[in-house]
């Protein structure tokens, strides 16, 4: 019966700057409280939703892929994931290295459904190693690492990138995939990355607050035309790291609704325009 099919019950987005967990004390206290308070609100919402699994969309920082093999999209189908990738990174992020549970069945379904829907993501059957991309937000949103995960990677680090429209449509595909299976009845989607920041550049520490606020306004309106009209040059104005907003666009496509910004703080000490948002499902 249709009522037994899966459903996306929550969609949330957040930045994943290493500073959020690794050196939170460097931020101004009010900014830190705002960000951590927003993460806490999302964590409580997720707990109340009682999801069976989480599809977590982030970017690759050359932890698993490199320029000789950098897919536009990738779906992982493992039973577990190691994160952070090294104990040294764990100390830097203030996240103890451990294994995160995976939902291999849902991952396999999403991958197959993507192929049937005209997408050709890479298949990562052996699992991904996590860095700040997943470890930072999950420390706040699932501190006990109880949620079985389906990690999805979007290229947001090196051109050529998937277009904004393609990312949004990939999110719509994820929603349709969830609604076409019964194994995970209640699913949340998390998109992590951004907002404005420069990685390894002289501008590192600069934040393009105008870009960030305009992007959040587009998320809040839920207008897919505005969200998908970005060109690579427009995103470049907010830094090479701003291309991570593609993960938010995937989440927006999965939600299909406007978002509520729970916190936005330009935090140069964390090198990032930092935000947390939730879809108005």
Short mmCIF file of C-alpha atoms in Angstrom, two decimals:
data_model
loop_
_atom_site.label_atom_id
_atom_site.label_comp_id
_atom_site.label_asym_id
_atom_site.label_seq_id
_atom_site.Cartn_x
_atom_site.Cartn_y
_atom_site.Cartn_z
CA UNK A 1 0.00 0.00 0.00
CA UNK A 2 1.13 3.55 -0.70
CA UNK A 3 1.05 4.46 2.99
CA UNK A 4 3.79 1.88 3.57
CA UNK A 5 6.19 3.59 1.19
CA UNK A 6 9.10 5.66 2.40
CA UNK A 7 8.83 9.35 3.09
CA UNK A 8 11.27 12.20 3.66
CA UNK A 9 10.19 13.55 7.03
CA UNK A 10 12.85 16.22 7.47
CA UNK A 11 15.47 18.11 5.44
CA UNK A 12 18.20 20.13 7.10
CA UNK A 13 21.30 21.98 5.94
CA UNK A 14 24.40 23.20 7.77
CA UNK A 15 27.94 24.40 7.30
CA UNK A 16 30.74 22.00 8.20
CA UNK A 17 33.70 24.25 9.00
CA UNK A 18 36.31 22.40 11.11
CA UNK A 19 36.18 25.32 13.53
CA UNK A 20 32.60 24.49 14.57
CA UNK A 21 33.87 21.51 16.57
CA UNK A 22 37.66 21.88 16.45
CA UNK A 23 38.07 25.41 17.77
CA UNK A 24 34.62 26.79 18.64
CA UNK A 25 36.07 29.05 21.34
CA UNK A 26 37.72 31.27 18.72
CA UNK A 27 34.35 32.62 17.58
CA UNK A 28 32.66 35.51 19.34
CA UNK A 29 30.54 33.98 22.14
CA UNK A 30 27.24 35.27 20.74
CA UNK A 31 27.97 33.87 17.29
CA UNK A 32 29.02 30.52 18.75
CA UNK A 33 25.87 30.32 20.86
CA UNK A 34 23.69 31.11 17.84
CA UNK A 35 25.23 28.38 15.71
CA UNK A 36 25.35 25.75 18.44
CA UNK A 37 21.79 26.63 19.46
CA UNK A 38 20.60 26.08 15.89
CA UNK A 39 22.36 22.72 15.71
CA UNK A 40 20.67 21.76 18.98
CA UNK A 41 17.25 22.68 17.59
CA UNK A 42 17.85 20.49 14.54
CA UNK A 43 19.09 17.62 16.70
CA UNK A 44 15.89 17.76 18.76
CA UNK A 45 13.76 17.86 15.60
CA UNK A 46 15.54 14.81 14.22
CA UNK A 47 15.04 12.95 17.50
CA UNK A 48 11.34 13.82 17.44
CA UNK A 49 11.01 12.65 13.84
CA UNK A 50 12.45 9.21 14.73
CA UNK A 51 13.92 8.55 11.27
CA UNK A 52 15.00 5.09 10.13
CA UNK A 53 17.90 6.48 8.09
CA UNK A 54 19.61 9.66 6.96
CA UNK A 55 20.80 10.51 3.47
CA UNK A 56 23.70 12.89 4.06
CA UNK A 57 24.88 14.99 1.14
CA UNK A 58 28.31 16.61 1.30
CA UNK A 59 31.41 17.30 -0.77
CA UNK A 60 34.72 15.53 -1.22
CA UNK A 61 37.89 17.14 0.14
CA UNK A 62 40.26 14.79 -1.71
CA UNK A 63 39.93 12.28 1.13
CA UNK A 64 38.56 9.52 -1.12
CA UNK A 65 38.68 10.93 -4.66
CA UNK A 66 41.23 13.04 -6.50
CA UNK A 67 41.53 14.87 -9.81
CA UNK A 68 42.09 11.63 -11.74
CA UNK A 69 38.72 10.35 -10.50
CA UNK A 70 36.38 13.10 -9.31
CA UNK A 71 32.74 12.22 -9.99
CA UNK A 72 30.03 14.86 -10.19
CA UNK A 73 27.91 12.68 -7.88
CA UNK A 74 28.64 9.54 -5.89
CA UNK A 75 26.46 7.29 -3.75
CA UNK A 76 27.94 4.99 -1.11
CA UNK A 77 26.39 1.67 -0.16
CA UNK A 78 28.47 0.40 2.75
CA UNK A 79 27.34 -0.95 6.10
CA UNK A 80 29.68 1.35 8.04
CA UNK A 81 32.00 4.34 7.61
CA UNK A 82 35.18 5.35 9.39
CA UNK A 83 35.48 8.92 10.50
CA UNK A 84 37.48 11.00 10.83
CA UNK A 85 39.83 9.40 8.33
CA UNK A 86 42.79 9.57 10.75
CA UNK A 87 43.13 9.89 14.50
CA UNK A 88 45.14 13.06 13.90
CA UNK A 89 42.25 14.61 12.03
CA UNK A 90 39.97 13.49 14.82
CA UNK A 91 42.07 15.40 17.33
CA UNK A 92 41.97 18.49 15.08
CA UNK A 93 38.18 18.27 14.71
CA UNK A 94 37.63 17.24 18.32
CA UNK A 95 35.77 14.17 17.07
CA UNK A 96 36.84 10.76 18.33
CA UNK A 97 37.54 8.41 15.43
CA UNK A 98 34.85 5.75 15.21
CA UNK A 99 32.61 3.81 12.87
CA UNK A 100 29.32 5.31 11.72
CA UNK A 101 26.50 2.90 10.80
CA UNK A 102 25.39 2.72 7.18
CA UNK A 103 22.17 1.69 5.47
CA UNK A 104 23.51 -0.32 2.54
CA UNK A 105 20.07 -1.32 1.28
CA UNK A 106 18.80 2.23 0.99
CA UNK A 107 22.07 3.28 -0.62
CA UNK A 108 21.80 0.54 -3.22
CA UNK A 109 18.22 1.55 -3.93
CA UNK A 110 19.12 5.24 -4.35
CA UNK A 111 21.98 4.33 -6.68
CA UNK A 112 19.81 2.05 -8.86
CA UNK A 113 16.98 4.57 -8.87
CA UNK A 114 19.41 7.28 -10.00
CA UNK A 115 20.47 5.19 -12.99
CA UNK A 116 16.85 4.61 -13.92
CA UNK A 117 16.21 8.35 -13.61
CA UNK A 118 18.88 9.51 -16.04
CA UNK A 119 21.67 10.16 -13.53
CA UNK A 120 25.00 8.33 -13.55
CA UNK A 121 26.56 8.70 -10.10
CA UNK A 122 29.67 6.81 -9.11
CA UNK A 123 29.03 3.75 -6.96
CA UNK A 124 31.16 3.51 -3.80
CA UNK A 125 30.43 0.03 -2.53
CA UNK A 126 33.47 -0.19 -0.26
CA UNK A 127 32.57 2.81 1.84
CA UNK A 128 33.89 6.34 2.24
CA UNK A 129 36.25 7.73 4.83
CA UNK A 130 34.80 10.82 6.50
CA UNK A 131 36.48 14.12 7.24
CA UNK A 132 34.85 17.36 8.41
CA UNK A 133 32.32 16.97 5.60
CA UNK A 134 30.26 14.51 7.65
CA UNK A 135 31.95 14.38 11.07
CA UNK A 136 31.43 18.03 12.05
CA UNK A 137 27.66 18.30 11.51
CA UNK A 138 26.99 14.76 12.72
CA UNK A 139 28.75 15.44 16.02
CA UNK A 140 26.03 18.01 16.71
CA UNK A 141 23.09 16.36 14.98
CA UNK A 142 23.64 12.69 15.87
CA UNK A 143 26.17 12.69 18.71
CA UNK A 144 25.60 9.02 19.48
CA UNK A 145 26.08 7.99 15.82
CA UNK A 146 22.84 6.01 15.88
CA UNK A 147 21.41 6.98 12.50
CA UNK A 148 22.17 4.57 9.63
CA UNK A 149 23.63 6.73 6.86
CA UNK A 150 23.65 6.88 3.09
CA UNK A 151 26.49 9.29 2.21
CA UNK A 152 26.17 11.15 -1.08
CA UNK A 153 29.03 13.16 -2.55
CA UNK A 154 28.62 16.17 -4.86
CA UNK A 155 31.65 17.71 -6.53
CA UNK A 156 31.99 21.14 -4.97
CA UNK A 157 35.78 21.41 -4.93
CA UNK A 158 37.11 21.49 -8.46
CA UNK A 159 35.75 22.47 -11.89
CA UNK A 160 33.93 21.43 -13.92
CA UNK A 161 31.08 21.29 -11.42
CA UNK A 162 27.56 19.95 -11.87
CA UNK A 163 25.22 22.83 -12.62
CA UNK A 164 22.95 24.29 -9.97
CA UNK A 165 19.95 22.90 -11.86
CA UNK A 166 21.49 19.43 -12.03
CA UNK A 167 22.09 19.46 -8.26
CA UNK A 168 18.53 20.53 -7.53
CA UNK A 169 17.19 17.82 -9.84
CA UNK A 170 19.42 15.24 -8.16
CA UNK A 171 17.68 16.15 -4.92
CA UNK A 172 14.29 15.69 -6.53
CA UNK A 173 15.47 12.25 -7.66
CA UNK A 174 16.45 11.41 -4.07
CA UNK A 175 12.95 12.29 -2.87
CA UNK A 176 11.39 10.09 -5.56
CA UNK A 177 13.78 7.26 -4.68
CA UNK A 178 12.83 7.38 -1.01
CA UNK A 179 9.15 7.35 -1.92
CA UNK A 180 9.64 4.26 -4.11
CA UNK A 181 10.89 1.91 -1.38
CA UNK A 182 9.64 0.43 1.90
CA UNK A 183 12.75 -0.55 3.83
CA UNK A 184 13.35 2.92 5.31
CA UNK A 185 9.92 4.39 6.03
CA UNK A 186 11.09 7.64 7.62
CA UNK A 187 14.13 9.35 6.12
CA UNK A 188 15.83 12.65 6.83
CA UNK A 189 18.12 14.39 4.36
CA UNK A 190 21.10 16.45 5.54
CA UNK A 191 23.04 18.78 3.23
CA UNK A 192 26.38 20.04 4.53
CA UNK A 193 28.87 22.60 3.24
CA UNK A 194 29.42 26.28 2.54
CA UNK A 195 28.65 29.03 2.74
CA UNK A 196 31.15 31.64 1.53
CA UNK A 197 34.78 30.81 2.17
CA UNK A 198 38.14 30.59 0.48
CA UNK A 199 40.22 27.42 0.89
CA UNK A 200 43.99 27.73 0.70
CA UNK A 201 43.73 31.19 -0.84
CA UNK A 202 45.03 34.62 0.25
CA UNK A 203 41.41 35.61 0.92
CA UNK A 204 41.04 32.84 3.52
CA UNK A 205 39.09 34.26 6.46
CA UNK A 206 37.11 36.62 4.24
CA UNK A 207 33.36 36.17 4.22
CA UNK A 208 30.99 37.42 1.52
CA UNK A 209 28.03 38.19 3.74
CA UNK A 210 26.01 39.69 0.88
CA UNK A 211 26.27 36.46 -1.11
CA UNK A 212 25.40 34.35 1.92
CA UNK A 213 22.32 36.33 2.84
CA UNK A 214 21.10 36.37 -0.75
CA UNK A 215 21.56 32.60 -0.98
CA UNK A 216 19.66 32.05 2.26
CA UNK A 217 16.89 34.31 0.98
CA UNK A 218 16.59 32.11 -2.10
CA UNK A 219 16.39 29.03 0.13
CA UNK A 220 13.71 30.71 2.24
CA UNK A 221 11.55 31.55 -0.77
CA UNK A 222 11.82 28.03 -2.14
CA UNK A 223 11.90 29.49 -5.65
CA UNK A 224 13.67 26.81 -7.69
CA UNK A 225 14.24 29.23 -10.57
CA UNK A 226 16.26 31.57 -8.37
CA UNK A 227 18.08 28.71 -6.68
CA UNK A 228 19.14 27.09 -9.93
CA UNK A 229 20.15 30.24 -11.80
CA UNK A 230 23.66 30.44 -10.30
CA UNK A 231 26.60 30.38 -12.67
CA UNK A 232 30.05 29.20 -11.56
CA UNK A 233 31.35 32.76 -11.80
CA UNK A 234 28.62 34.04 -9.49
CA UNK A 235 29.51 31.44 -6.89
CA UNK A 236 33.24 32.16 -7.32
CA UNK A 237 32.57 35.66 -5.97
CA UNK A 238 32.03 34.01 -2.57
CA UNK A 239 35.17 31.86 -2.73
CA UNK A 240 36.26 28.52 -4.08
CA UNK A 241 34.68 26.88 -1.02
CA UNK A 242 31.32 28.46 -1.78
CA UNK A 243 30.80 25.86 -4.50
CA UNK A 244 29.78 23.59 -1.64
CA UNK A 245 26.34 25.24 -1.76
CA UNK A 246 25.57 22.54 -4.29
CA UNK A 247 24.86 20.26 -1.33
CA UNK A 248 22.21 22.72 -0.14
CA UNK A 249 20.72 22.73 -3.64
CA UNK A 250 20.43 18.94 -3.54
CA UNK A 251 18.70 19.24 -0.16
CA UNK A 252 16.39 21.93 -1.55
CA UNK A 253 15.41 19.64 -4.40
CA UNK A 254 14.74 16.80 -1.96
CA UNK A 255 12.52 19.06 0.15
CA UNK A 256 10.67 20.92 -2.59
CA UNK A 257 9.64 23.53 -0.02
CA UNK A 258 10.96 26.81 1.41
CA UNK A 259 13.52 26.68 4.21
CA UNK A 260 13.78 28.45 7.53
CA UNK A 261 17.18 29.89 8.42
CA UNK A 262 17.84 28.90 12.02
CA UNK A 263 21.17 30.69 12.26
CA UNK A 264 23.52 32.66 10.06
CA UNK A 265 26.77 34.04 11.42
CA UNK A 266 29.77 35.33 9.47
CA UNK A 267 32.60 33.79 11.51
CA UNK A 268 36.05 34.73 10.19
CA UNK A 269 37.62 32.76 13.05
CA UNK A 270 36.08 29.64 11.48
CA UNK A 271 36.94 30.98 7.98
CA UNK A 272 33.34 30.49 6.90
CA UNK A 273 29.94 32.09 6.54
CA UNK A 274 28.20 29.65 8.87
CA UNK A 275 24.54 28.73 8.64
CA UNK A 276 21.99 26.14 9.75
CA UNK A 277 18.58 25.79 8.11
CA UNK A 278 15.54 23.51 8.05
CA UNK A 279 12.97 22.81 5.34
CA UNK A 280 9.40 23.80 6.18
CA UNK A 281 7.98 20.32 5.61
#
